[in-house]
mmCIF file of C-alpha atoms in Angstrom:
data_model
loop_
_atom_site.group_PDB
_atom_site.id
_atom_site.type_symbol
_atom_site.label_atom_id
_atom_site.label_comp_id
_atom_site.label_asym_id
_atom_site.label_seq_id
_atom_site.Cartn_x
_atom_site.Cartn_y
_atom_site.Cartn_z
ATOM 1 C CA MET N 1 -0.007 0.130 -0.192
ATOM 2 C CA LYS N 2 2.915 2.482 0.842
ATOM 3 C CA ARG N 3 4.154 1.960 -2.531
ATOM 4 C CA THR N 4 0.738 2.757 -4.286
ATOM 5 C CA TYR N 5 0.920 5.936 -2.466
ATOM 6 C CA LEU N 6 4.531 6.996 -3.381
ATOM 7 C CA TYR N 7 3.308 5.533 -6.951
ATOM 8 C CA ILE N 8 0.501 7.966 -7.108
ATOM 9 C CA ALA N 9 2.559 11.177 -5.169
ATOM 10 C CA ARG N 10 5.058 10.687 -7.643
ATOM 11 C CA ASN N 11 3.259 10.616 -10.772
ATOM 12 C CA ALA N 12 0.991 13.561 -9.422
ATOM 13 C CA PHE N 13 3.975 15.763 -8.846
ATOM 14 C CA LEU N 14 5.218 15.021 -12.228
ATOM 15 C CA PHE N 15 1.805 15.710 -13.579
ATOM 16 C CA LEU N 16 1.477 19.336 -12.272
ATOM 17 C CA PHE N 17 5.241 20.078 -12.525
ATOM 18 C CA VAL N 18 4.650 19.503 -16.336
ATOM 19 C CA LEU N 19 1.262 21.186 -16.585
ATOM 20 C CA GLN N 20 2.479 24.664 -15.234
ATOM 21 C CA PHE N 21 4.583 24.766 -18.618
ATOM 22 C CA CYS N 22 1.990 23.653 -20.708
ATOM 23 C CA LEU N 23 -0.463 26.962 -19.463
ATOM 24 C CA PRO N 24 -0.504 30.441 -21.279
ATOM 25 C CA ILE N 25 1.331 32.153 -18.903
ATOM 26 C CA GLY N 26 3.258 34.410 -21.115
ATOM 27 C CA GLN N 27 6.144 32.390 -21.418
ATOM 28 C CA ALA N 28 6.700 33.521 -25.237
ATOM 29 C CA GLU N 29 6.189 37.248 -24.584
ATOM 30 C CA ALA N 30 8.974 37.027 -22.055
ATOM 31 C CA THR N 31 11.418 36.255 -24.626
ATOM 32 C CA VAL N 32 10.149 39.173 -26.774
ATOM 33 C CA GLU N 33 12.914 41.862 -27.048
ATOM 34 C CA THR N 34 11.921 45.423 -24.738
ATOM 35 C CA GLU N 35 14.405 47.334 -27.292
ATOM 36 C CA GLU N 36 11.716 50.054 -29.053
ATOM 37 C CA PRO N 37 10.924 49.033 -32.582
ATOM 38 C CA SER N 38 12.739 50.976 -35.432
ATOM 39 C CA VAL N 39 10.161 52.578 -38.089
ATOM 40 C CA SER N 40 10.708 54.003 -41.088
ATOM 41 C CA SER N 41 8.081 56.716 -41.638
ATOM 42 C CA GLN N 42 9.116 60.159 -40.484
ATOM 43 C CA SER N 43 6.851 60.626 -37.781
ATOM 44 C CA ALA N 44 5.235 57.990 -35.449
ATOM 45 C CA ILE N 45 3.332 57.765 -32.327
ATOM 46 C CA LEU N 46 1.891 54.850 -30.292
ATOM 47 C CA ILE N 47 -0.709 55.883 -27.289
ATOM 48 C CA ASP N 48 -2.808 53.957 -25.035
ATOM 49 C CA SER N 49 -6.329 55.100 -26.083
ATOM 50 C CA ARG N 50 -8.071 55.270 -22.884
ATOM 51 C CA SER N 51 -5.549 56.864 -21.027
ATOM 52 C CA GLY N 52 -4.032 59.006 -23.788
ATOM 53 C CA ASP N 53 0.288 57.799 -22.183
ATOM 54 C CA VAL N 54 2.553 58.245 -25.308
ATOM 55 C CA LEU N 55 4.274 54.732 -25.180
ATOM 56 C CA TYR N 56 6.395 55.448 -28.358
ATOM 57 C CA GLU N 57 7.015 58.481 -30.321
ATOM 58 C CA LYS N 58 9.297 59.660 -33.120
ATOM 59 C CA ASN N 59 9.199 63.401 -34.365
ATOM 60 C CA PRO N 60 5.959 63.389 -32.706
ATOM 61 C CA ASP N 61 5.194 67.385 -32.860
ATOM 62 C CA GLU N 62 6.613 67.846 -36.519
ATOM 63 C CA GLU N 63 3.887 69.234 -38.551
ATOM 64 C CA MET N 64 3.102 67.380 -41.869
ATOM 65 C CA ALA N 65 0.476 67.280 -44.639
ATOM 66 C CA PRO N 66 -2.027 64.536 -43.120
ATOM 67 C CA ALA N 67 -3.626 63.381 -46.349
ATOM 68 C CA SER N 68 -7.481 61.758 -45.828
ATOM 69 C CA ILE N 69 -6.924 61.224 -42.094
ATOM 70 C CA THR N 70 -8.219 64.767 -41.911
ATOM 71 C CA LYS N 71 -11.404 62.883 -42.426
ATOM 72 C CA ILE N 72 -11.504 61.780 -38.590
ATOM 73 C CA ALA N 73 -11.793 65.244 -37.848
ATOM 74 C CA THR N 74 -14.779 65.691 -40.117
ATOM 75 C CA GLY N 75 -16.411 62.495 -39.617
ATOM 76 C CA ILE N 76 -16.397 62.932 -35.760
ATOM 77 C CA ILE N 77 -17.376 66.917 -36.086
ATOM 78 C CA ALA N 78 -20.746 65.651 -38.545
ATOM 79 C CA LEU N 79 -21.493 62.970 -35.260
ATOM 80 C CA GLU N 80 -20.954 65.424 -32.594
ATOM 81 C CA ALA N 81 -23.347 67.776 -34.144
ATOM 82 C CA ASP N 82 -26.695 65.591 -33.427
ATOM 83 C CA ARG N 83 -27.787 65.707 -37.075
ATOM 84 C CA ALA N 84 -27.040 62.272 -38.362
ATOM 85 C CA GLY N 85 -30.790 61.918 -39.811
ATOM 86 C CA GLU N 86 -30.720 65.333 -41.600
ATOM 87 C CA GLN N 87 -30.709 64.808 -45.516
ATOM 88 C CA VAL N 88 -27.899 66.340 -47.485
ATOM 89 C CA ILE N 89 -28.515 67.792 -50.875
ATOM 90 C CA VAL N 90 -25.096 67.628 -52.813
ATOM 91 C CA SER N 91 -24.133 70.723 -54.433
ATOM 92 C CA ARG N 92 -22.233 71.069 -57.707
ATOM 93 C CA ASN N 93 -19.490 71.744 -55.426
ATOM 94 C CA ALA N 94 -19.188 68.703 -53.859
ATOM 95 C CA ARG N 95 -19.922 66.919 -56.907
ATOM 96 C CA GLN N 96 -16.913 68.535 -58.509
ATOM 97 C CA THR N 97 -14.634 67.590 -55.797
ATOM 98 C CA ASP N 98 -11.019 66.089 -56.858
ATOM 99 C CA GLY N 99 -9.394 62.674 -55.543
ATOM 100 C CA THR N 100 -11.311 59.762 -54.186
ATOM 101 C CA ARG N 101 -14.902 59.859 -54.510
ATOM 102 C CA ILE N 102 -18.309 58.041 -53.625
ATOM 103 C CA PHE N 103 -19.778 59.837 -56.712
ATOM 104 C CA LEU N 104 -22.553 61.609 -55.157
ATOM 105 C CA ALA N 105 -24.489 63.426 -57.921
ATOM 106 C CA GLU N 106 -25.631 67.230 -57.752
ATOM 107 C CA GLY N 107 -29.226 67.462 -56.206
ATOM 108 C CA GLU N 108 -28.780 63.869 -54.452
ATOM 109 C CA GLN N 109 -30.102 63.875 -50.888
ATOM 110 C CA LYS N 110 -28.732 61.559 -48.195
ATOM 111 C CA PRO N 111 -28.418 60.831 -44.642
ATOM 112 C CA LEU N 112 -25.998 63.028 -43.115
ATOM 113 C CA GLU N 113 -25.107 59.717 -41.517
ATOM 114 C CA ASP N 114 -24.823 57.806 -44.953
ATOM 115 C CA LEU N 115 -22.490 60.144 -45.811
ATOM 116 C CA VAL N 116 -20.011 59.647 -43.225
ATOM 117 C CA TYR N 117 -20.187 56.295 -43.902
ATOM 118 C CA GLY N 118 -18.764 56.848 -47.168
ATOM 119 C CA LEU N 119 -16.390 59.653 -45.681
ATOM 120 C CA LEU N 120 -14.389 57.132 -43.288
ATOM 121 C CA MET N 121 -14.856 53.969 -45.207
ATOM 122 C CA ASN N 122 -14.295 54.832 -48.738
ATOM 123 C CA SER N 123 -12.653 57.934 -47.970
ATOM 124 C CA GLY N 124 -15.112 60.143 -50.252
ATOM 125 C CA ASN N 125 -13.838 63.851 -50.712
ATOM 126 C CA ASP N 126 -17.364 64.577 -52.629
ATOM 127 C CA ALA N 127 -19.157 63.421 -48.940
ATOM 128 C CA ALA N 128 -16.445 65.414 -47.133
ATOM 129 C CA VAL N 129 -17.316 68.679 -48.976
ATOM 130 C CA ALA N 130 -21.032 67.993 -48.866
ATOM 131 C CA ILE N 131 -20.837 67.947 -44.872
ATOM 132 C CA ALA N 132 -18.992 70.877 -44.463
ATOM 133 C CA GLU N 133 -21.292 72.808 -47.059
ATOM 134 C CA HIS N 134 -24.452 70.956 -44.761
ATOM 135 C CA ILE N 135 -23.424 71.663 -41.509
ATOM 136 C CA ASP N 136 -21.818 75.480 -41.680
ATOM 137 C CA GLY N 137 -22.393 76.446 -45.317
ATOM 138 C CA SER N 138 -19.361 76.219 -46.783
ATOM 139 C CA VAL N 139 -16.330 74.624 -46.711
ATOM 140 C CA ALA N 140 -13.673 77.798 -45.285
ATOM 141 C CA GLU N 141 -16.584 78.051 -42.372
ATOM 142 C CA PHE N 142 -16.139 74.506 -41.613
ATOM 143 C CA SER N 143 -12.433 74.493 -41.579
ATOM 144 C CA GLN N 144 -12.520 76.968 -38.510
ATOM 145 C CA ARG N 145 -14.984 74.480 -36.880
ATOM 146 C CA MET N 146 -12.360 72.028 -37.336
ATOM 147 C CA ASN N 147 -9.367 74.401 -35.957
ATOM 148 C CA LYS N 148 -11.851 75.246 -32.819
ATOM 149 C CA PHE N 149 -12.457 71.634 -32.058
ATOM 150 C CA ALA N 150 -8.960 70.595 -32.630
ATOM 151 C CA ALA N 151 -7.962 73.239 -29.952
ATOM 152 C CA SER N 152 -10.225 71.953 -27.716
ATOM 153 C CA VAL N 153 -8.995 68.312 -27.700
ATOM 154 C CA GLY N 154 -4.983 69.592 -27.203
ATOM 155 C CA ALA N 155 -4.143 69.556 -31.078
ATOM 156 C CA THR N 156 -2.251 72.571 -30.777
ATOM 157 C CA HIS N 157 -0.312 72.396 -33.677
ATOM 158 C CA THR N 158 -2.653 71.392 -36.214
ATOM 159 C CA HIS N 159 -4.276 73.769 -38.675
ATOM 160 C CA PHE N 160 -7.103 72.365 -41.276
ATOM 161 C CA THR N 161 -8.029 74.629 -44.208
ATOM 162 C CA ASN N 162 -10.372 71.843 -45.615
ATOM 163 C CA PRO N 163 -12.509 68.737 -44.704
ATOM 164 C CA SER N 164 -10.982 66.037 -47.337
ATOM 165 C CA GLY N 165 -7.266 66.163 -46.676
ATOM 166 C CA LEU N 166 -6.392 67.467 -50.557
ATOM 167 C CA TYR N 167 -3.105 69.100 -50.030
ATOM 168 C CA GLU N 168 -2.880 72.636 -49.266
ATOM 169 C CA LYS N 169 0.175 74.087 -48.000
ATOM 170 C CA GLU N 170 -1.306 75.481 -44.637
ATOM 171 C CA HIS N 171 -3.367 72.196 -44.137
ATOM 172 C CA THR N 172 -0.892 70.523 -41.933
ATOM 173 C CA THR N 173 -1.103 68.567 -38.416
ATOM 174 C CA THR N 174 1.396 66.117 -36.412
ATOM 175 C CA ALA N 175 1.345 62.756 -35.264
ATOM 176 C CA ALA N 176 0.903 63.437 -31.384
ATOM 177 C CA ASP N 177 -2.237 65.901 -32.618
ATOM 178 C CA MET N 178 -3.754 63.129 -34.775
ATOM 179 C CA ALA N 179 -3.698 60.395 -32.079
ATOM 180 C CA LYS N 180 -5.122 63.283 -29.744
ATOM 181 C CA ILE N 181 -8.247 63.781 -32.528
ATOM 182 C CA ALA N 182 -8.397 60.181 -32.678
ATOM 183 C CA ALA N 183 -8.427 59.024 -29.027
ATOM 184 C CA HIS N 184 -11.548 61.658 -28.788
ATOM 185 C CA ALA N 185 -13.078 60.252 -31.808
ATOM 186 C CA MET N 186 -13.350 56.603 -30.416
ATOM 187 C CA LYS N 187 -14.951 57.636 -27.656
ATOM 188 C CA ASN N 188 -18.107 58.068 -29.909
ATOM 189 C CA GLU N 189 -19.681 54.692 -30.061
ATOM 190 C CA LYS N 190 -20.957 55.365 -33.347
ATOM 191 C CA PHE N 191 -17.439 56.200 -34.866
ATOM 192 C CA ARG N 192 -16.525 52.982 -33.896
ATOM 193 C CA GLU N 193 -18.791 51.256 -35.206
ATOM 194 C CA ILE N 194 -18.382 53.107 -38.925
ATOM 195 C CA VAL N 195 -14.275 52.789 -38.660
ATOM 196 C CA SER N 196 -14.549 49.099 -37.978
ATOM 197 C CA THR N 197 -17.250 48.459 -40.915
ATOM 198 C CA ARG N 198 -15.313 46.404 -43.166
ATOM 199 C CA MET N 199 -18.338 46.390 -46.390
ATOM 200 C CA LYS N 200 -21.443 48.311 -46.718
ATOM 201 C CA THR N 201 -23.914 48.171 -49.459
ATOM 202 C CA TRP N 202 -24.271 51.468 -51.153
ATOM 203 C CA GLU N 203 -27.217 52.710 -52.922
ATOM 204 C CA GLY N 204 -26.318 56.138 -54.475
ATOM 205 C CA LYS N 205 -28.173 57.770 -57.035
ATOM 206 C CA GLU N 206 -25.511 57.182 -59.602
ATOM 207 C CA TRP N 207 -23.504 54.615 -58.030
ATOM 208 C CA LYS N 208 -24.678 51.652 -56.613
ATOM 209 C CA SER N 209 -22.009 49.409 -55.195
ATOM 210 C CA LYS N 210 -20.345 48.297 -52.073
ATOM 211 C CA LEU N 211 -18.264 50.621 -49.561
ATOM 212 C CA ILE N 212 -14.989 48.968 -49.071
ATOM 213 C CA ASN N 213 -13.243 50.294 -46.030
ATOM 214 C CA HIS N 214 -9.312 51.100 -47.254
ATOM 215 C CA ASN N 215 -8.196 50.603 -43.899
ATOM 216 C CA LYS N 216 -6.049 47.194 -44.243
ATOM 217 C CA MET N 217 -4.811 46.654 -41.006
ATOM 218 C CA LEU N 218 -8.661 45.558 -40.349
ATOM 219 C CA VAL N 219 -8.329 42.333 -42.088
ATOM 220 C CA SER N 220 -4.376 41.870 -41.432
ATOM 221 C CA TYR N 221 -4.221 42.636 -37.692
ATOM 222 C CA GLN N 222 -5.965 40.747 -34.839
ATOM 223 C CA GLY N 223 -8.292 42.800 -32.990
ATOM 224 C CA ALA N 224 -8.089 46.192 -35.076
ATOM 225 C CA ASN N 225 -11.054 48.212 -34.785
ATOM 226 C CA GLY N 226 -10.204 51.437 -36.726
ATOM 227 C CA ILE N 227 -9.522 53.951 -37.665
ATOM 228 C CA LYS N 228 -8.249 55.833 -41.421
ATOM 229 C CA ASN N 229 -5.558 56.322 -44.151
ATOM 230 C CA GLY N 230 -4.592 58.406 -46.399
ATOM 231 C CA PHE N 231 -2.286 59.348 -49.592
ATOM 232 C CA THR N 232 -1.460 62.577 -51.608
ATOM 233 C CA GLN N 233 1.836 63.152 -53.453
ATOM 234 C CA GLN N 234 2.704 65.492 -51.115
ATOM 235 C CA SER N 235 1.851 63.857 -48.071
ATOM 236 C CA GLY N 236 3.495 60.302 -48.640
ATOM 237 C CA PHE N 237 1.643 57.605 -47.087
ATOM 238 C CA THR N 238 -0.425 58.054 -43.473
ATOM 239 C CA LEU N 239 -2.186 56.046 -40.936
ATOM 240 C CA VAL N 240 -3.915 55.959 -38.321
ATOM 241 C CA THR N 241 -5.004 52.927 -36.770
ATOM 242 C CA SER N 242 -6.213 50.911 -33.625
ATOM 243 C CA ALA N 243 -6.464 47.685 -32.196
ATOM 244 C CA GLU N 244 -8.191 46.399 -28.721
ATOM 245 C CA ARG N 245 -7.029 42.802 -26.869
ATOM 246 C CA ASN N 246 -8.387 42.187 -23.682
ATOM 247 C CA GLY N 247 -9.532 45.521 -22.154
ATOM 248 C CA THR N 248 -6.124 47.001 -23.638
ATOM 249 C CA GLU N 249 -6.672 49.293 -27.265
ATOM 250 C CA PHE N 250 -3.734 51.486 -28.793
ATOM 251 C CA ILE N 251 -3.861 53.981 -31.358
ATOM 252 C CA ALA N 252 -0.695 54.047 -33.328
ATOM 253 C CA VAL N 253 -0.111 57.485 -36.076
ATOM 254 C CA LEU N 254 2.222 57.075 -38.916
ATOM 255 C CA LEU N 255 2.991 60.309 -41.177
ATOM 256 C CA LYS N 256 4.854 59.880 -44.755
ATOM 257 C CA ALA N 257 5.800 56.273 -45.626
ATOM 258 C CA ASN N 258 7.148 55.709 -48.788
ATOM 259 C CA SER N 259 4.922 52.997 -49.499
ATOM 260 C CA ASP N 260 1.714 51.554 -48.670
ATOM 261 C CA LYS N 261 3.225 48.432 -48.006
ATOM 262 C CA GLN N 262 6.097 50.106 -45.783
ATOM 263 C CA ILE N 263 3.182 52.180 -43.404
ATOM 264 C CA TYR N 264 1.548 48.893 -42.602
ATOM 265 C CA LYS N 265 4.422 47.043 -41.555
ATOM 266 C CA ASP N 266 5.383 50.078 -39.377
ATOM 267 C CA ALA N 267 2.008 49.772 -37.984
ATOM 268 C CA THR N 268 2.098 46.672 -36.791
ATOM 269 C CA LYS N 269 5.549 47.032 -35.379
ATOM 270 C CA LEU N 270 3.835 49.929 -32.963
ATOM 271 C CA LEU N 271 1.106 47.662 -31.988
ATOM 272 C CA ASP N 272 2.640 44.242 -31.480
ATOM 273 C CA TYR N 273 5.200 46.534 -29.094
ATOM 274 C CA GLY N 274 2.347 48.071 -26.972
ATOM 275 C CA PHE N 275 0.517 44.096 -26.743
ATOM 276 C CA ALA N 276 4.136 42.714 -26.015
ATOM 277 C CA HIS N 277 4.615 45.073 -23.190
ATOM 278 C CA PHE N 278 2.017 47.312 -21.788
ATOM 279 C CA LYS N 279 -1.489 46.612 -20.076
ATOM 280 C CA THR N 280 -4.175 49.117 -19.301
ATOM 281 C CA VAL N 281 -5.292 49.430 -15.738
ATOM 282 C CA PRO N 282 -7.887 51.466 -13.801
ATOM 283 C CA VAL N 283 -6.802 53.631 -11.452
ATOM 284 C CA LEU N 284 -10.024 55.573 -9.991
ATOM 285 C CA LYS N 285 -13.372 54.998 -10.714
ATOM 286 C CA ALA N 286 -15.474 58.417 -11.502
ATOM 287 C CA GLY N 287 -16.515 59.715 -8.201
ATOM 288 C CA ALA N 288 -14.186 57.719 -6.099
ATOM 289 C CA LYS N 289 -12.276 59.602 -3.113
ATOM 290 C CA ILE N 290 -8.544 59.460 -2.139
ATOM 291 C CA SER N 291 -6.439 61.286 0.331
ATOM 292 C CA GLY N 292 -3.478 63.955 -0.478
ATOM 293 C CA GLU N 293 -1.451 65.304 2.188
ATOM 294 C CA THR N 294 -3.771 68.035 3.410
ATOM 295 C CA SER N 295 -7.365 67.778 1.171
ATOM 296 C CA ASP N 296 -9.228 64.527 0.188
ATOM 297 C CA TYR N 297 -10.576 64.657 -3.487
ATOM 298 C CA TYR N 298 -12.604 62.852 -5.232
ATOM 299 C CA ALA N 299 -12.371 61.632 -9.549
ATOM 300 C CA GLY N 300 -14.295 63.890 -11.778
ATOM 301 C CA GLU N 301 -13.739 61.030 -14.391
ATOM 302 C CA SER N 302 -12.611 57.363 -14.332
ATOM 303 C CA VAL N 303 -8.908 57.243 -15.007
ATOM 304 C CA TYR N 304 -7.119 54.920 -16.558
ATOM 305 C CA THR N 305 -3.013 54.276 -17.015
ATOM 306 C CA SER N 306 -0.879 51.864 -18.928
ATOM 307 C CA ILE N 307 1.960 50.439 -17.291
ATOM 308 C CA PRO N 308 4.317 48.014 -18.051
ATOM 309 C CA LYS N 309 2.897 44.484 -18.161
ATOM 310 C CA ASP N 310 4.847 42.789 -14.791
ATOM 311 C CA ASP N 311 4.657 46.075 -12.987
ATOM 312 C CA LYS N 312 2.504 46.877 -9.620
ATOM 313 C CA PHE N 313 1.142 50.372 -9.226
ATOM 314 C CA LYS N 314 0.540 53.097 -6.282
ATOM 315 C CA VAL N 315 -1.092 56.514 -6.537
ATOM 316 C CA ARG N 316 -0.890 59.536 -4.925
ATOM 317 C CA VAL N 317 -1.478 63.453 -5.369
ATOM 318 C CA ALA N 318 1.111 65.703 -6.039
ATOM 319 C CA PRO N 319 1.234 69.281 -4.473
ATOM 320 C CA GLY N 320 -0.659 70.458 -7.500
ATOM 321 C CA ASP N 321 -3.732 68.076 -7.164
ATOM 322 C CA ASP N 322 -2.226 66.215 -10.225
ATOM 323 C CA LEU N 323 -2.532 62.519 -9.707
ATOM 324 C CA ILE N 324 0.426 60.746 -9.989
ATOM 325 C CA VAL N 325 0.720 56.842 -10.597
ATOM 326 C CA GLU N 326 4.110 54.822 -9.831
ATOM 327 C CA THR N 327 4.500 51.993 -10.774
ATOM 328 C CA SER N 328 7.379 48.866 -9.230
ATOM 329 C CA SER N 329 9.798 49.389 -12.304
ATOM 330 C CA GLY N 330 10.064 53.430 -11.379
ATOM 331 C CA LEU N 331 7.765 54.188 -14.339
ATOM 332 C CA THR N 332 5.667 57.807 -13.129
ATOM 333 C CA ARG N 333 2.807 59.338 -15.065
ATOM 334 C CA GLN N 334 0.860 62.214 -14.180
ATOM 335 C CA TYR N 335 -2.336 63.158 -15.026
ATOM 336 C CA PRO N 336 -3.385 66.369 -14.375
ATOM 337 C CA SER N 337 -7.351 68.275 -14.294
ATOM 338 C CA VAL N 338 -8.761 65.038 -12.999
ATOM 339 C CA LEU N 339 -9.457 65.667 -8.974
ATOM 340 C CA ASN N 340 -11.874 67.745 -7.312
ATOM 341 C CA LYS N 341 -11.473 68.453 -4.016
ATOM 342 C CA GLU N 342 -14.224 66.644 -2.171
ATOM 343 C CA GLN N 343 -16.215 69.114 -0.500
ATOM 344 C CA HIS N 344 -17.760 69.032 -4.362
ATOM 345 C CA VAL N 345 -18.565 65.761 -4.420
ATOM 346 C CA THR N 346 -21.770 64.981 -6.143
ATOM 347 C CA GLU N 347 -24.701 63.302 -4.484
ATOM 348 C CA GLY N 348 -24.861 59.991 -4.889
ATOM 349 C CA ALA N 349 -21.252 59.723 -5.989
ATOM 350 C CA PRO N 350 -19.519 56.063 -4.989
ATOM 351 C CA ASN N 351 -18.389 56.254 -1.708
ATOM 352 C CA GLU N 352 -14.901 54.469 -1.884
ATOM 353 C CA ARG N 353 -11.802 55.860 -0.706
ATOM 354 C CA ILE N 354 -8.068 54.790 -2.466
ATOM 355 C CA ALA N 355 -5.065 54.992 0.182
ATOM 356 C CA VAL N 356 -2.248 56.743 -1.542
ATOM 357 C CA SER N 357 -0.005 53.916 0.276
ATOM 358 C CA GLY N 358 0.594 50.502 -1.127
ATOM 359 C CA MET N 359 0.916 48.948 -4.328
ATOM 360 C CA GLU N 360 -2.183 47.584 -6.445
ATOM 361 C CA HIS N 361 -1.928 44.553 -8.180
ATOM 362 C CA SER N 362 -4.459 42.392 -9.928
ATOM 363 C CA TYR N 363 -2.981 38.568 -11.366
ATOM 364 C CA SER N 364 -3.521 37.697 -14.999
ATOM 365 C CA LEU N 365 -5.512 34.558 -15.665
ATOM 366 C CA PRO N 366 -2.533 32.688 -16.484
ATOM 367 C CA GLU N 367 -0.539 33.864 -13.314
ATOM 368 C CA PHE N 368 -3.764 32.987 -11.242
ATOM 369 C CA PHE N 369 -3.334 29.219 -12.994
ATOM 370 C CA MET N 370 0.264 28.902 -11.897
ATOM 371 C CA LEU N 371 -0.530 29.726 -8.553
ATOM 372 C CA PHE N 372 -3.740 27.470 -8.202
ATOM 373 C CA PHE N 373 -1.680 24.199 -9.577
ATOM 374 C CA TRP N 374 1.096 25.091 -7.256
ATOM 375 C CA TRP N 375 -1.219 25.240 -4.266
ATOM 376 C CA LEU N 376 -3.208 22.173 -5.370
ATOM 377 C CA MET N 377 0.332 20.119 -5.896
ATOM 378 C CA ILE N 378 1.371 21.477 -2.373
ATOM 379 C CA SER N 379 -1.754 20.432 -0.622
ATOM 380 C CA PHE N 380 -2.100 16.881 -1.981
ATOM 381 C CA MET N 381 1.306 16.172 -1.327
ATOM 382 C CA SER N 382 0.480 17.244 2.078
ATOM 383 C CA TRP N 383 -2.543 14.876 2.329
ATOM 384 C CA VAL N 384 -0.159 12.154 0.712
ATOM 385 C CA MET N 385 2.664 12.529 3.525
ATOM 386 C CA VAL N 386 -0.296 12.743 6.461
ATOM 387 C CA LEU N 387 -1.703 9.539 4.547
ATOM 388 C CA LEU N 388 1.968 7.934 4.944
ATOM 389 C CA LEU N 389 2.564 8.863 8.495
ATOM 390 C CA LYS N 390 -0.778 7.309 9.541
ATOM 391 C CA LYS N 391 -0.136 4.139 7.754
ATOM 392 C CA LYS N 392 3.280 3.813 9.175
ATOM 393 C CA ARG N 393 1.725 4.167 12.700
ATOM 394 C CA VAL N 394 -0.677 1.402 12.112
#
């Protein structure tokens, strides 16, 4: 009987020992190079979509021609105008717009939302002009609206002169600014739906076909869910793309690549780098309380941060009332204007207080399984030893 117990114990130990190496505990990720990727595009940036944290940048503030990624701003402005069901009458000016079109006819009527689909999926320059004229009466007036919008989201190095992205000398932006515009746009559910749509039937007066999304990442990259590509001779190839996996979403912006193939290769490198090394974690829920040195605060909005995958983190309030996130590897992130003094807490806000000391950490599913099976193995071996001791006493 004793040999039987020992045989069972030995095989159970071997089984559990081997099983831990078979579980998806991220060992493949541990071998991934930690060096930042090298991209060929002249300007690039990678940000966390929820927190806005910058994870990679190359010439992020260099002012350049954006081409059709301009339409990201046009599209979100149109959707936020809350006029999606209105009928747009296509003008001769819109009909005769140069470049990529969805072949709108002069006098044709289309719902504004349909034109936004044609704008963002098929990059219709005629749709961009029709939208601008419908909302503000002219391209010039709409361009002023675009510039006010850009400034409102922190895109302070951007100047738009048209809604389509056709080249004009004064029509410029930066990778960092386009990342801010895209992050804002992706908070709109209808915008997210449109830029992630691969194909849509189009019933126009003169053109009956299918809108095919020009963003190739939607087909080639796991988790891709937007956003927009562009090209002119002067701007080269441009791309703003996003992808989400397991609650973490990144936005990559690339400006002035030499080829279509190269810009998608660069985008893949950036997103792969993000998913290999970073994760998005919630820091504070909207209304949650946190204690500072002299005052208590509450979060005016939900706060997220992007930290290295294996890091723990803690939070504190800086003297200037900014929220500080510090990770176990030494990374520090600062979030201004997210905290309010506690006396301004609105009725019904969650009574959740966060201590500024102590590391916050949550185990991933693979880590949980590994810990669970080691616990199970130790428990089983303890049980076997108890049985053996009882048998010896008998």
